[in-house]
mmCIF file of C-alpha atoms in Angstrom:
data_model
loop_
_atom_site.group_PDB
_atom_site.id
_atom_site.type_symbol
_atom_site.label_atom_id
_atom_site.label_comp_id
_atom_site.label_asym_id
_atom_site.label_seq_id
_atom_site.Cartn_x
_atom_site.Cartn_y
_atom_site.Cartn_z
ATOM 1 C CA UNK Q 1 108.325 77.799 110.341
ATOM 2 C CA UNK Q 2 108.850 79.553 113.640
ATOM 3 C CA UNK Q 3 110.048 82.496 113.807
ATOM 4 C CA UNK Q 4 111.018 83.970 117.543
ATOM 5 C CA UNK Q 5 109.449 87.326 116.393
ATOM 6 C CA UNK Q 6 107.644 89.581 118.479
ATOM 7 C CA UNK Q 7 105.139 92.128 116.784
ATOM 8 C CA UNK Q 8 106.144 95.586 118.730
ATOM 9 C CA UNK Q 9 104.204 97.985 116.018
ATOM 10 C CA UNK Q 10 101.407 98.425 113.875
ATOM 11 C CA UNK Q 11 99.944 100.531 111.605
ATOM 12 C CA UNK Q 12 96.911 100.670 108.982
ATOM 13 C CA UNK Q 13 94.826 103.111 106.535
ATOM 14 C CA UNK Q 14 91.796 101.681 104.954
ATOM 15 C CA UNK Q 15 88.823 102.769 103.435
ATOM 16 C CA UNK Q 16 87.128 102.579 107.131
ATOM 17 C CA UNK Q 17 89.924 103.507 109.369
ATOM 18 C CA UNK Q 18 93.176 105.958 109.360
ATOM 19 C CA UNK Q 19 94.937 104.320 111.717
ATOM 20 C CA UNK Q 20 95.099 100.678 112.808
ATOM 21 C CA UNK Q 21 93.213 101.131 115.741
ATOM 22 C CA UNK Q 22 90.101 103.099 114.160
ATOM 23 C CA UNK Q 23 90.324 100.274 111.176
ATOM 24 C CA UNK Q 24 90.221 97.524 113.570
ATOM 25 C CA UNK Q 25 87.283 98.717 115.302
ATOM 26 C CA UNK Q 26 85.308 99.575 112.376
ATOM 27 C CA UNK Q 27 86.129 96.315 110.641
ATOM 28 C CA UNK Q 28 84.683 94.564 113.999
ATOM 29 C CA UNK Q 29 81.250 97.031 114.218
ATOM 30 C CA UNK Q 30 80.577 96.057 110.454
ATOM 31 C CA UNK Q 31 81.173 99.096 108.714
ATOM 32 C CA UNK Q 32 81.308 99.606 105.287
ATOM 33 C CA UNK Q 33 82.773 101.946 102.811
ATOM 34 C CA UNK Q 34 81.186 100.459 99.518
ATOM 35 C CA UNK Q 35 79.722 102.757 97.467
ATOM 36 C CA UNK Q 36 79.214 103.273 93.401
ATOM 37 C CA UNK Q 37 82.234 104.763 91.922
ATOM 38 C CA UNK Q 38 82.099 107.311 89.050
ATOM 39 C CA UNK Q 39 83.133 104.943 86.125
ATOM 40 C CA UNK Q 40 80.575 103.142 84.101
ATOM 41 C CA UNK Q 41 81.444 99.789 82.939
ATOM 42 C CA UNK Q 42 81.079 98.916 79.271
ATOM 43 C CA UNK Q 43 77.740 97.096 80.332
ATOM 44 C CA UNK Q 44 76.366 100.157 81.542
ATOM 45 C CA UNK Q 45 76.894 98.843 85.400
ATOM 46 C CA UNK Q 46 77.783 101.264 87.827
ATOM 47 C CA UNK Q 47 81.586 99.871 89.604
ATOM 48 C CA UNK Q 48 80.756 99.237 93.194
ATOM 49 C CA UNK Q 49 84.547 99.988 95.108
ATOM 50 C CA UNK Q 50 85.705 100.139 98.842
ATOM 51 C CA UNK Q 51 88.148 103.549 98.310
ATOM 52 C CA UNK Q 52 89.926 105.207 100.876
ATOM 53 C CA UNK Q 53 87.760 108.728 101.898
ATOM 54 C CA UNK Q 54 90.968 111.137 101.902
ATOM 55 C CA UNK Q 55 91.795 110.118 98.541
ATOM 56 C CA UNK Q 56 90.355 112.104 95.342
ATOM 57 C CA UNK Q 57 88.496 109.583 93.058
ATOM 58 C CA UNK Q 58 91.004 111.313 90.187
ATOM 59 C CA UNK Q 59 94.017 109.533 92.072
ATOM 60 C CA UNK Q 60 94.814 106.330 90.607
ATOM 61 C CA UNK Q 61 97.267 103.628 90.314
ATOM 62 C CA UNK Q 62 101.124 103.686 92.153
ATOM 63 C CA UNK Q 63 100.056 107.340 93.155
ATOM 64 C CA UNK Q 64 97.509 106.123 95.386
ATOM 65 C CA UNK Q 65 99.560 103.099 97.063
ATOM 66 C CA UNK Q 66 102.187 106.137 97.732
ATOM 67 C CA UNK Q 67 99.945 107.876 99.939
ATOM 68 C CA UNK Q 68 98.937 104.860 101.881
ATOM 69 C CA UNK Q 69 102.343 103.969 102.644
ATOM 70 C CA UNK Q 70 102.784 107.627 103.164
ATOM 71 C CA UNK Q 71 99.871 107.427 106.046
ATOM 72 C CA UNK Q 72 101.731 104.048 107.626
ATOM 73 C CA UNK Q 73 105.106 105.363 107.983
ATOM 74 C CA UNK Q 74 103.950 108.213 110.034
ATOM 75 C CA UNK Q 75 102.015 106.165 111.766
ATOM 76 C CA UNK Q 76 104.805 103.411 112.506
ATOM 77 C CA UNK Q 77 107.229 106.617 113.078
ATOM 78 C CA UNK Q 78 104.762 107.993 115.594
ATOM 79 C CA UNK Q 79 104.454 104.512 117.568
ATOM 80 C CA UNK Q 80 108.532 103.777 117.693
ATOM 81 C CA UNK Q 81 108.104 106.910 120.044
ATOM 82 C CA UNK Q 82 111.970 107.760 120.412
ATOM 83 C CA UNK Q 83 113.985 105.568 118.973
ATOM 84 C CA UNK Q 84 116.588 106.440 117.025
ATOM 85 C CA UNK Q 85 116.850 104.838 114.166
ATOM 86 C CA UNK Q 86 118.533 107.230 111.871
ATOM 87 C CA UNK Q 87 122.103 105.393 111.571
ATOM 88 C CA UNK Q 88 120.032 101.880 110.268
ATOM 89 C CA UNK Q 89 119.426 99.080 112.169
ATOM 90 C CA UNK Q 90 116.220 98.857 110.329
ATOM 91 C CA UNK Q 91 115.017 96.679 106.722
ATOM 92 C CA UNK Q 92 111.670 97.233 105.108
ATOM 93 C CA UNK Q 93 109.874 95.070 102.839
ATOM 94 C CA UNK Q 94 107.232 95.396 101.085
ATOM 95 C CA UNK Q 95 104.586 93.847 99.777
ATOM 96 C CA UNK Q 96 103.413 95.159 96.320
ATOM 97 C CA UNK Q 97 100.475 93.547 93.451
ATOM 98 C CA UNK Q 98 101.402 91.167 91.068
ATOM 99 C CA UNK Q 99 102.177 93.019 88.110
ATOM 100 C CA UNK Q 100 98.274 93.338 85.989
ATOM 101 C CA UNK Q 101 96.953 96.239 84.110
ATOM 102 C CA UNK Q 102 97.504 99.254 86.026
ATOM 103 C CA UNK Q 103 100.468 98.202 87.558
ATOM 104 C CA UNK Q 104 103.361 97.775 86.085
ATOM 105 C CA UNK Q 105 107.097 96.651 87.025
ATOM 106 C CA UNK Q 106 107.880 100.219 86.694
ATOM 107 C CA UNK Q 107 105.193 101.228 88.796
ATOM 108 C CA UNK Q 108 106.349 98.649 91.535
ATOM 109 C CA UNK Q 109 110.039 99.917 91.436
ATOM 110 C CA UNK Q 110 108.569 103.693 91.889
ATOM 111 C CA UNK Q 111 106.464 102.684 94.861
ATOM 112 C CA UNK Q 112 109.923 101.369 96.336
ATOM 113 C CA UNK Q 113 111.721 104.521 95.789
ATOM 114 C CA UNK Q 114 108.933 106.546 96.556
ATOM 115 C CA UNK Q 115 108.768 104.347 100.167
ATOM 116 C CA UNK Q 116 112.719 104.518 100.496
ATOM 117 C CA UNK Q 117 111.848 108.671 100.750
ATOM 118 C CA UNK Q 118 109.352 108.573 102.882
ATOM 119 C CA UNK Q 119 111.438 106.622 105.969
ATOM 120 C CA UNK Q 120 114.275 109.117 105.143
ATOM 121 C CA UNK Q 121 111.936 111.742 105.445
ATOM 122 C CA UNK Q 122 110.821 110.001 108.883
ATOM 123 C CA UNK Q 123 114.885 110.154 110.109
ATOM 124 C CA UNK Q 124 114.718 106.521 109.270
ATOM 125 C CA UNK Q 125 117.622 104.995 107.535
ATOM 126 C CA UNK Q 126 117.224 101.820 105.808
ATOM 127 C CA UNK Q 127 116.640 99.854 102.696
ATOM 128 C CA UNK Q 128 113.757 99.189 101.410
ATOM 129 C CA UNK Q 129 112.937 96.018 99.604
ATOM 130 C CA UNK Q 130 110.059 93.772 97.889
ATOM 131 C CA UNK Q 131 109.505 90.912 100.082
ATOM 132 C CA UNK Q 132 106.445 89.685 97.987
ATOM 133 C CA UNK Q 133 103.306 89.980 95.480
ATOM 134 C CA UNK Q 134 99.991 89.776 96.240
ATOM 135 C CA UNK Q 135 97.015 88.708 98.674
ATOM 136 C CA UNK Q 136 100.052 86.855 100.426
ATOM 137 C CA UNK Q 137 103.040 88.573 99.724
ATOM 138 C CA UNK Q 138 103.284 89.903 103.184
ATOM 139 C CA UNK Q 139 103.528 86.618 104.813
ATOM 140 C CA UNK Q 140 106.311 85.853 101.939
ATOM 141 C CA UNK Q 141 107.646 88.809 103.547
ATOM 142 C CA UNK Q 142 107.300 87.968 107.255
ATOM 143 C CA UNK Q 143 108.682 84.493 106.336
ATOM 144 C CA UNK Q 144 111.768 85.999 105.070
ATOM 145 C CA UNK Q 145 112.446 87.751 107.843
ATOM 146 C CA UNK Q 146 111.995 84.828 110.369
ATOM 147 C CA UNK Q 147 114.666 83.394 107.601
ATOM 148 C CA UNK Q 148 116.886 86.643 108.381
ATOM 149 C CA UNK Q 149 116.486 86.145 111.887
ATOM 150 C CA UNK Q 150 117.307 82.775 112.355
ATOM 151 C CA UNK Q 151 120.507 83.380 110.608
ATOM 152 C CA UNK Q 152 121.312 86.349 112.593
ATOM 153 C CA UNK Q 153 122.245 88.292 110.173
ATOM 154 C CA UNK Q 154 121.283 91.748 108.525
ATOM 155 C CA UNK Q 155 119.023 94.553 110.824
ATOM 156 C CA UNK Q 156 117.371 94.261 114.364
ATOM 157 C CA UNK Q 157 114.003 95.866 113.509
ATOM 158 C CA UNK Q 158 111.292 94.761 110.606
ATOM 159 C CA UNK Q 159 108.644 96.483 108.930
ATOM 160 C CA UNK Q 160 106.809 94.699 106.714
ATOM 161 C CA UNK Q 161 104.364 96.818 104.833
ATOM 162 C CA UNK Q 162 101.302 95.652 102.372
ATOM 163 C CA UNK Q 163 99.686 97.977 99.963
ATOM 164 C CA UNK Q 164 97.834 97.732 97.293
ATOM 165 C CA UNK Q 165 95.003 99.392 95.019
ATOM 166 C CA UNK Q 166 92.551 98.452 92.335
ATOM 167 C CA UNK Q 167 91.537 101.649 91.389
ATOM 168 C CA UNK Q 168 92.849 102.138 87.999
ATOM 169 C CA UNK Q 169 90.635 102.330 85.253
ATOM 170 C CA UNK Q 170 92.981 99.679 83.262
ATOM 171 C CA UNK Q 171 92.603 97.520 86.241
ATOM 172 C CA UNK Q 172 88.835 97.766 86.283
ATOM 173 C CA UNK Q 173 88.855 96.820 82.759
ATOM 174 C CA UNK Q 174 90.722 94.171 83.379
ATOM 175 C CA UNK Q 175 89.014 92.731 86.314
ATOM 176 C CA UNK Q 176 85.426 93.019 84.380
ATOM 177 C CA UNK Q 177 86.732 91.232 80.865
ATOM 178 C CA UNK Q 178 87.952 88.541 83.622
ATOM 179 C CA UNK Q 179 84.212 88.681 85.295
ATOM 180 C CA UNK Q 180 85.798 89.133 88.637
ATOM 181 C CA UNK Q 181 83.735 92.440 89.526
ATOM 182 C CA UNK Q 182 81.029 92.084 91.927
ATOM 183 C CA UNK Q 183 77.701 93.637 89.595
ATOM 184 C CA UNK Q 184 74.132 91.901 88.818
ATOM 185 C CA UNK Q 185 75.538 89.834 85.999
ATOM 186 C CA UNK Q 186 78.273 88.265 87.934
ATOM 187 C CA UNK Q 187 77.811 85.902 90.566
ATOM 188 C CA UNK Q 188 81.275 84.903 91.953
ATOM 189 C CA UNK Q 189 82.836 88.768 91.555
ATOM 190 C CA UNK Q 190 84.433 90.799 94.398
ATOM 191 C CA UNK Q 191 84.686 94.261 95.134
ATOM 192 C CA UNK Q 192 87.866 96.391 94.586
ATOM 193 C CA UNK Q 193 89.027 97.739 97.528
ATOM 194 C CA UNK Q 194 92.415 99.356 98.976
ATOM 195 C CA UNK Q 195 94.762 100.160 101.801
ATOM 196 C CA UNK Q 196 97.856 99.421 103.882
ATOM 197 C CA UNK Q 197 98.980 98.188 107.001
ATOM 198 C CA UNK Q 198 102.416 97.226 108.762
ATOM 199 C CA UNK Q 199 103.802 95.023 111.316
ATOM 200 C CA UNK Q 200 106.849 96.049 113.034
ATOM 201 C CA UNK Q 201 109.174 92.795 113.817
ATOM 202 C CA UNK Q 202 111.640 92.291 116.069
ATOM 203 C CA UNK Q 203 113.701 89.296 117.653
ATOM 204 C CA UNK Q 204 112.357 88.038 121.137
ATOM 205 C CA UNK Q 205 115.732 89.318 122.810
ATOM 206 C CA UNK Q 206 115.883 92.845 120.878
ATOM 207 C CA UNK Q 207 112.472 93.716 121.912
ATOM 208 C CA UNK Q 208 113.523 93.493 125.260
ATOM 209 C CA UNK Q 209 117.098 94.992 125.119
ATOM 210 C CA UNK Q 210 115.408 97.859 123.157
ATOM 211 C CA UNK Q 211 112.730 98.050 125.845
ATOM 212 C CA UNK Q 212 109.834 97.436 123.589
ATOM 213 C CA UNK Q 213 106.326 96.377 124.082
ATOM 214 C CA UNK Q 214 104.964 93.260 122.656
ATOM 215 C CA UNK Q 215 101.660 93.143 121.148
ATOM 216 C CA UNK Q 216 102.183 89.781 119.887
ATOM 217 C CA UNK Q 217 103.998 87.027 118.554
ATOM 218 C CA UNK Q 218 104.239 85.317 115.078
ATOM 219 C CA UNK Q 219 104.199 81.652 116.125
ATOM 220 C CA UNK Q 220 104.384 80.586 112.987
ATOM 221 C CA UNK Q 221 104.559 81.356 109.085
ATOM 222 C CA UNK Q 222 104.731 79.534 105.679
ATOM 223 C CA UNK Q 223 104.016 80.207 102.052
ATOM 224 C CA UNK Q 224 103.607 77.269 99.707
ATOM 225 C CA UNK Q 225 102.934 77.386 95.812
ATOM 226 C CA UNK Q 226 99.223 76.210 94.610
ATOM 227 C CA UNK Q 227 99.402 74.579 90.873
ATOM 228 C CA UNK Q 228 95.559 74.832 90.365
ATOM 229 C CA UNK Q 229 94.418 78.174 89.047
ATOM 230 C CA UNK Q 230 91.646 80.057 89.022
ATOM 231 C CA UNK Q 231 91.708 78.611 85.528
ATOM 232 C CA UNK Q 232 92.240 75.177 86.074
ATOM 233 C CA UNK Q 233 89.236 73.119 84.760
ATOM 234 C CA UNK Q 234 89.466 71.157 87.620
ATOM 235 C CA UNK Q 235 89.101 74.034 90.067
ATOM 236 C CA UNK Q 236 90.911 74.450 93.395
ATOM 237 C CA UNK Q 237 91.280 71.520 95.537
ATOM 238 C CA UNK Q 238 92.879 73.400 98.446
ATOM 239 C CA UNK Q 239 96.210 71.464 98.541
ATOM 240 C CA UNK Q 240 98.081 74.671 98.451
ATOM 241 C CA UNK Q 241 96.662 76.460 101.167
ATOM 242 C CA UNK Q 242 96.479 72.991 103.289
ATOM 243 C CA UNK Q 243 100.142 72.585 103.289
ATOM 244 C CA UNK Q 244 100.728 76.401 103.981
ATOM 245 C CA UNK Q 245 98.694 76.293 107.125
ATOM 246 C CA UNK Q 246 99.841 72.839 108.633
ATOM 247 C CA UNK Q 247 103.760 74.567 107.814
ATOM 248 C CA UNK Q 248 102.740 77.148 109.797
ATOM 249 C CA UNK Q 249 101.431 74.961 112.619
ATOM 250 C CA UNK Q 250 104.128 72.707 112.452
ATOM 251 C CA UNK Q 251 105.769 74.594 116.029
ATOM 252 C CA UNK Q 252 101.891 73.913 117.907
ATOM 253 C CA UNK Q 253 100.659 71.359 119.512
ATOM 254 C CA UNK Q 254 97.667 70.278 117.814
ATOM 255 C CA UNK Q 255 94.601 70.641 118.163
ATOM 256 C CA UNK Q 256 94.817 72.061 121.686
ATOM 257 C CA UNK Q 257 96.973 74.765 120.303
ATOM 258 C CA UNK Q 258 94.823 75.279 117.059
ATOM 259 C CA UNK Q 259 94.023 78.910 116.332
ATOM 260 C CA UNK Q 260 90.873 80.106 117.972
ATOM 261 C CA UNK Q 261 89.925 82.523 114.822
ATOM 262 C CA UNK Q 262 90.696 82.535 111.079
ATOM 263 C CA UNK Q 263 91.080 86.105 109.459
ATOM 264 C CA UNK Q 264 91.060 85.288 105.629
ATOM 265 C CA UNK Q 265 91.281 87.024 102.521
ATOM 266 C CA UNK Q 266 87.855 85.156 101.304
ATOM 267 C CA UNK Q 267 86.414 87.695 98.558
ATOM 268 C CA UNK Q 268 83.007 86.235 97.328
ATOM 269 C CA UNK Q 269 84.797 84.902 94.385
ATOM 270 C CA UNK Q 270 83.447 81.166 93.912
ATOM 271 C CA UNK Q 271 87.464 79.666 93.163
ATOM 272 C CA UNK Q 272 88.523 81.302 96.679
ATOM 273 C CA UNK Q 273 85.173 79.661 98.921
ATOM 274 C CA UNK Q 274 86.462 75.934 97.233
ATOM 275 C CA UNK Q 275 89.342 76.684 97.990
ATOM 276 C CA UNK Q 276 88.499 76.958 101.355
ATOM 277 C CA UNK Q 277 86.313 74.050 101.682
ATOM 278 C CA UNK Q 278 88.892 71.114 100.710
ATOM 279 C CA UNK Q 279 91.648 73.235 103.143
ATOM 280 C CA UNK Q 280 88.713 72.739 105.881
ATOM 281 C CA UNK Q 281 88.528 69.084 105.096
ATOM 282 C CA UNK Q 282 92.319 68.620 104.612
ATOM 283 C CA UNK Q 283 94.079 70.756 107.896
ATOM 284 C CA UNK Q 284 90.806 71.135 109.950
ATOM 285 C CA UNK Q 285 92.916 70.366 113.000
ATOM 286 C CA UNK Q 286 94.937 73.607 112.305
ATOM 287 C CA UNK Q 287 91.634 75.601 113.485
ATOM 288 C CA UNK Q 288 89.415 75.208 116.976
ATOM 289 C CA UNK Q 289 86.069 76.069 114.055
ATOM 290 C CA UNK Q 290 85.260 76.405 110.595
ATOM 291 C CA UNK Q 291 84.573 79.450 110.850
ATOM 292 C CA UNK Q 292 86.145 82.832 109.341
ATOM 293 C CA UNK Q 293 86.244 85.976 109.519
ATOM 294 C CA UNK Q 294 86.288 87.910 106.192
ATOM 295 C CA UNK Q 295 87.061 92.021 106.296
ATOM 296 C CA UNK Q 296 86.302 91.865 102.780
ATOM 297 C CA UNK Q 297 82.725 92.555 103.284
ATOM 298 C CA UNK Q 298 84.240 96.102 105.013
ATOM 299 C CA UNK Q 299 87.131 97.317 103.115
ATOM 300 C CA UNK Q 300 86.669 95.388 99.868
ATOM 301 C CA UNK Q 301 89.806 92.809 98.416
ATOM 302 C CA UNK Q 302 92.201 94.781 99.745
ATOM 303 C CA UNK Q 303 95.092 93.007 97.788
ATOM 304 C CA UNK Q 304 98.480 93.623 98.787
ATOM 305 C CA UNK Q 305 98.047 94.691 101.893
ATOM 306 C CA UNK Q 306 95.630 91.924 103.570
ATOM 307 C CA UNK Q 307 98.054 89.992 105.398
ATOM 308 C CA UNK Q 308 99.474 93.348 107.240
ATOM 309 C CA UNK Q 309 95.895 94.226 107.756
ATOM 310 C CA UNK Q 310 94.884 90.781 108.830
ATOM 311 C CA UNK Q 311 97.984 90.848 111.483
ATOM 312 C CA UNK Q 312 96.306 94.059 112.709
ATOM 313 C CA UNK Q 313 92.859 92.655 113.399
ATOM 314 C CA UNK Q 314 94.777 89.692 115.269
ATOM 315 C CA UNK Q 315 96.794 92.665 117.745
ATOM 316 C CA UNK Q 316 93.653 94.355 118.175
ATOM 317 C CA UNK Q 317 91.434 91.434 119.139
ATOM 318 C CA UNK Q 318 94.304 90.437 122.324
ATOM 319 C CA UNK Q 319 94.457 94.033 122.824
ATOM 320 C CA UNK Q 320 91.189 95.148 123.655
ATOM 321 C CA UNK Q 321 90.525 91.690 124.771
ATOM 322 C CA UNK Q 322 87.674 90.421 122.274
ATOM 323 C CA UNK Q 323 89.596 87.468 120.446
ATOM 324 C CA UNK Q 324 87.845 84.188 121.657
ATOM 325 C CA UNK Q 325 91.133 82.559 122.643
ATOM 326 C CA UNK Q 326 95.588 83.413 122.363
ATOM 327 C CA UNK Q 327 96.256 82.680 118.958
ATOM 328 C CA UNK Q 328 94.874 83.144 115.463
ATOM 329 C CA UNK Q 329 95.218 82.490 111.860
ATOM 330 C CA UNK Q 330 96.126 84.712 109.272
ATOM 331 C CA UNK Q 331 95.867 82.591 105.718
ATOM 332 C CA UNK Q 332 95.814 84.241 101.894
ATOM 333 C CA UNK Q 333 95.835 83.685 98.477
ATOM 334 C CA UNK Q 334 98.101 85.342 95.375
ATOM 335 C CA UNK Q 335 96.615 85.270 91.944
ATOM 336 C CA UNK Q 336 99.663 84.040 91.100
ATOM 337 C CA UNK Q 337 99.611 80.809 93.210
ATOM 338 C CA UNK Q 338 101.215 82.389 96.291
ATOM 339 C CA UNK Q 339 99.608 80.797 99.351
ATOM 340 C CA UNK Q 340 100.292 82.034 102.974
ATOM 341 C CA UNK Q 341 99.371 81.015 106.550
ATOM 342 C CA UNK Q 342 100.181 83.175 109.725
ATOM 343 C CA UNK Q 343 99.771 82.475 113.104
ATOM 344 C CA UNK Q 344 99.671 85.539 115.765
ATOM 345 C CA UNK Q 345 99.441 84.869 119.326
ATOM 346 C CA UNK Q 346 98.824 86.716 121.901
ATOM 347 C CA UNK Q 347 101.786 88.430 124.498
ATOM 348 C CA UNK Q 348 100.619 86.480 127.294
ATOM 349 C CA UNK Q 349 99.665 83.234 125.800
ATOM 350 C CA UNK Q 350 102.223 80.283 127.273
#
């Protein structure tokens, strides 16, 4: 789909960055914020996690996803400079985890209050809403509003905000009876990680009534449904994430508009790699080269809040003018079966 959006904000906290900015650059030097965690799995392996450095280890669960929405708000607040947005005009959506150990549906509908107080706090009026689960629930979310857009009707200005955090100790129990942690006796686990990030949207013609800067565009978006499983005997086959990306390429001219760089949510986890393989041999036009760039290795799985963060490595790269070419490819995977592909361009790409 395309969407006439303009990206006009952003904002991040991660385990290597407070801000977008900071994140962004530390994500391209190579940093990481891996280290062993003080819980002891029931192997006796020590819990390697990416965790935010502000946060007490003590902090767990929806507490900890309310102070990283906490840091983003400010952040978005401090970057919308001085407009007034305290009589509405303004819809947030959020992107939350699927519902696992750890994280309940209560726990999701607290987070949205929780955020709901935080932009009132801000003298921010608006509603705050789940616009999807998982690695890819933000581009379910960004793909709504294109939706909202396109029918003209509801607010002017967008925030779509992705958090998420594994550090819960049901979660980690969870994850290691499902031999998804990364430790010596697992070959295909990932590590935990957490954070959030937001994109502020607007339509093409508000942005410039409202006298906004553009950082970027979304030239594209889609979210399809994958069948195969990470239980599947069969294994992925890629179809899923295939038909997301060529949706969300459907508005370029391909190949000589295929994205110059791929930010993906690739974890280490064997099911995620295959499924990245068959989408290379299925939509390889969608891409300039097969090759990715995965922030996992960084800030751990980051969840939730990926395709926000991924959006922010995109702005970043046209901003300080290191991307190898105008447009790139945001592309993620639920746990659910969610599948998302975004494609950011740069402001002055034609």
């Amino acid at each position: 789909m395309t969407t006439g959006l303009d990206i006009v904000a952003i904002a991040a906290r991660t385990p290597v960055g407070m801000i977008a900015e900071t994140s962004a650059a530390a994500v391209r030097a190579g940093i990481s914020r891996s280290r062993e965690f003080p819980y002891v799995t029931p192997l006796g392996q020590p819990m390697i996690v990416a965790t935010d450095p502000g946060l007490p280890d003590a902090l767990e669960g929806r507490a900890r996803l309310v102070h990283l929405v906490q840091s983003v708000v400010a952040e978005v607040r401090r970057k919308l400079g001085a407009l007034d947005l305290s009589k509405g005009g303004c819809d947030v959506f959020l992107a939350l985890p699927e519902e696992r150990p750890g994280f309940s549906s209560a726990d999701a509908e607290h987070v949205v209050q929780a955020t709901a107080g935080l932009f009132r706090a801000a003298a921010i009026t608006t509603r705050v809403l789940v616009g999807g689960r998982g690695h890819a629930g933000v581009l379910a979310a960004v793909e709504r509003v294109a939706t909202v857009i396109r029918a003209r009707q509801g607010a002017s200005i967008f925030v779509v905000i992705g958090v998420d955090s594994y550090v819960h100790v049901s979660t980690f129990e969870w994850l290691e009876a499902r031999r998804q942690l990364a430790q010596p006796a697992v070959r295909n686990g990932f590590v935990p990680g957490e954070g959030a990030g937001a994109l502020v949207l607007v339509a093409a013609t508000v942005r410039r009534q409202l006298g906004l800067p553009s950082l970027g565009s979304i030239a594209g978006v889609a979210t399809t449904r994958e069948m195969r499983l990470r239980d599947n005997d069969a294994g992925s086959l890629g179809v899923g994430t295939s038909e997301a990306v060529l949706r969300a390429t459907a508005g370029l001219d391909l190949p000589g508009q295929a994205a110059d760089a791929v930010y993906c949510d690739i974890n280490g986890e064997r099911y995620r790699s295959e499924d990245w393989g068959f989408f290379a041999m299925r939509a390889h036009r969608a891409v300039r080269q097969l090759e990715y760039q995965a922030p996992s290795d960084s800030w751990g799985d980051v969840g939730a809040a990926f395709g926000a963060l991924g959006g922010v490595l995109a702005v970043q790269s046209f901003a300080r003018r290191y991307a190898p070419g105008p447009r790139a490819l945001v592309m993620a995977a639920s746990e659910g079966g969610l599948r998302g592909a975004m494609v950011v361009q740069a402001p002055d790409a034609a």
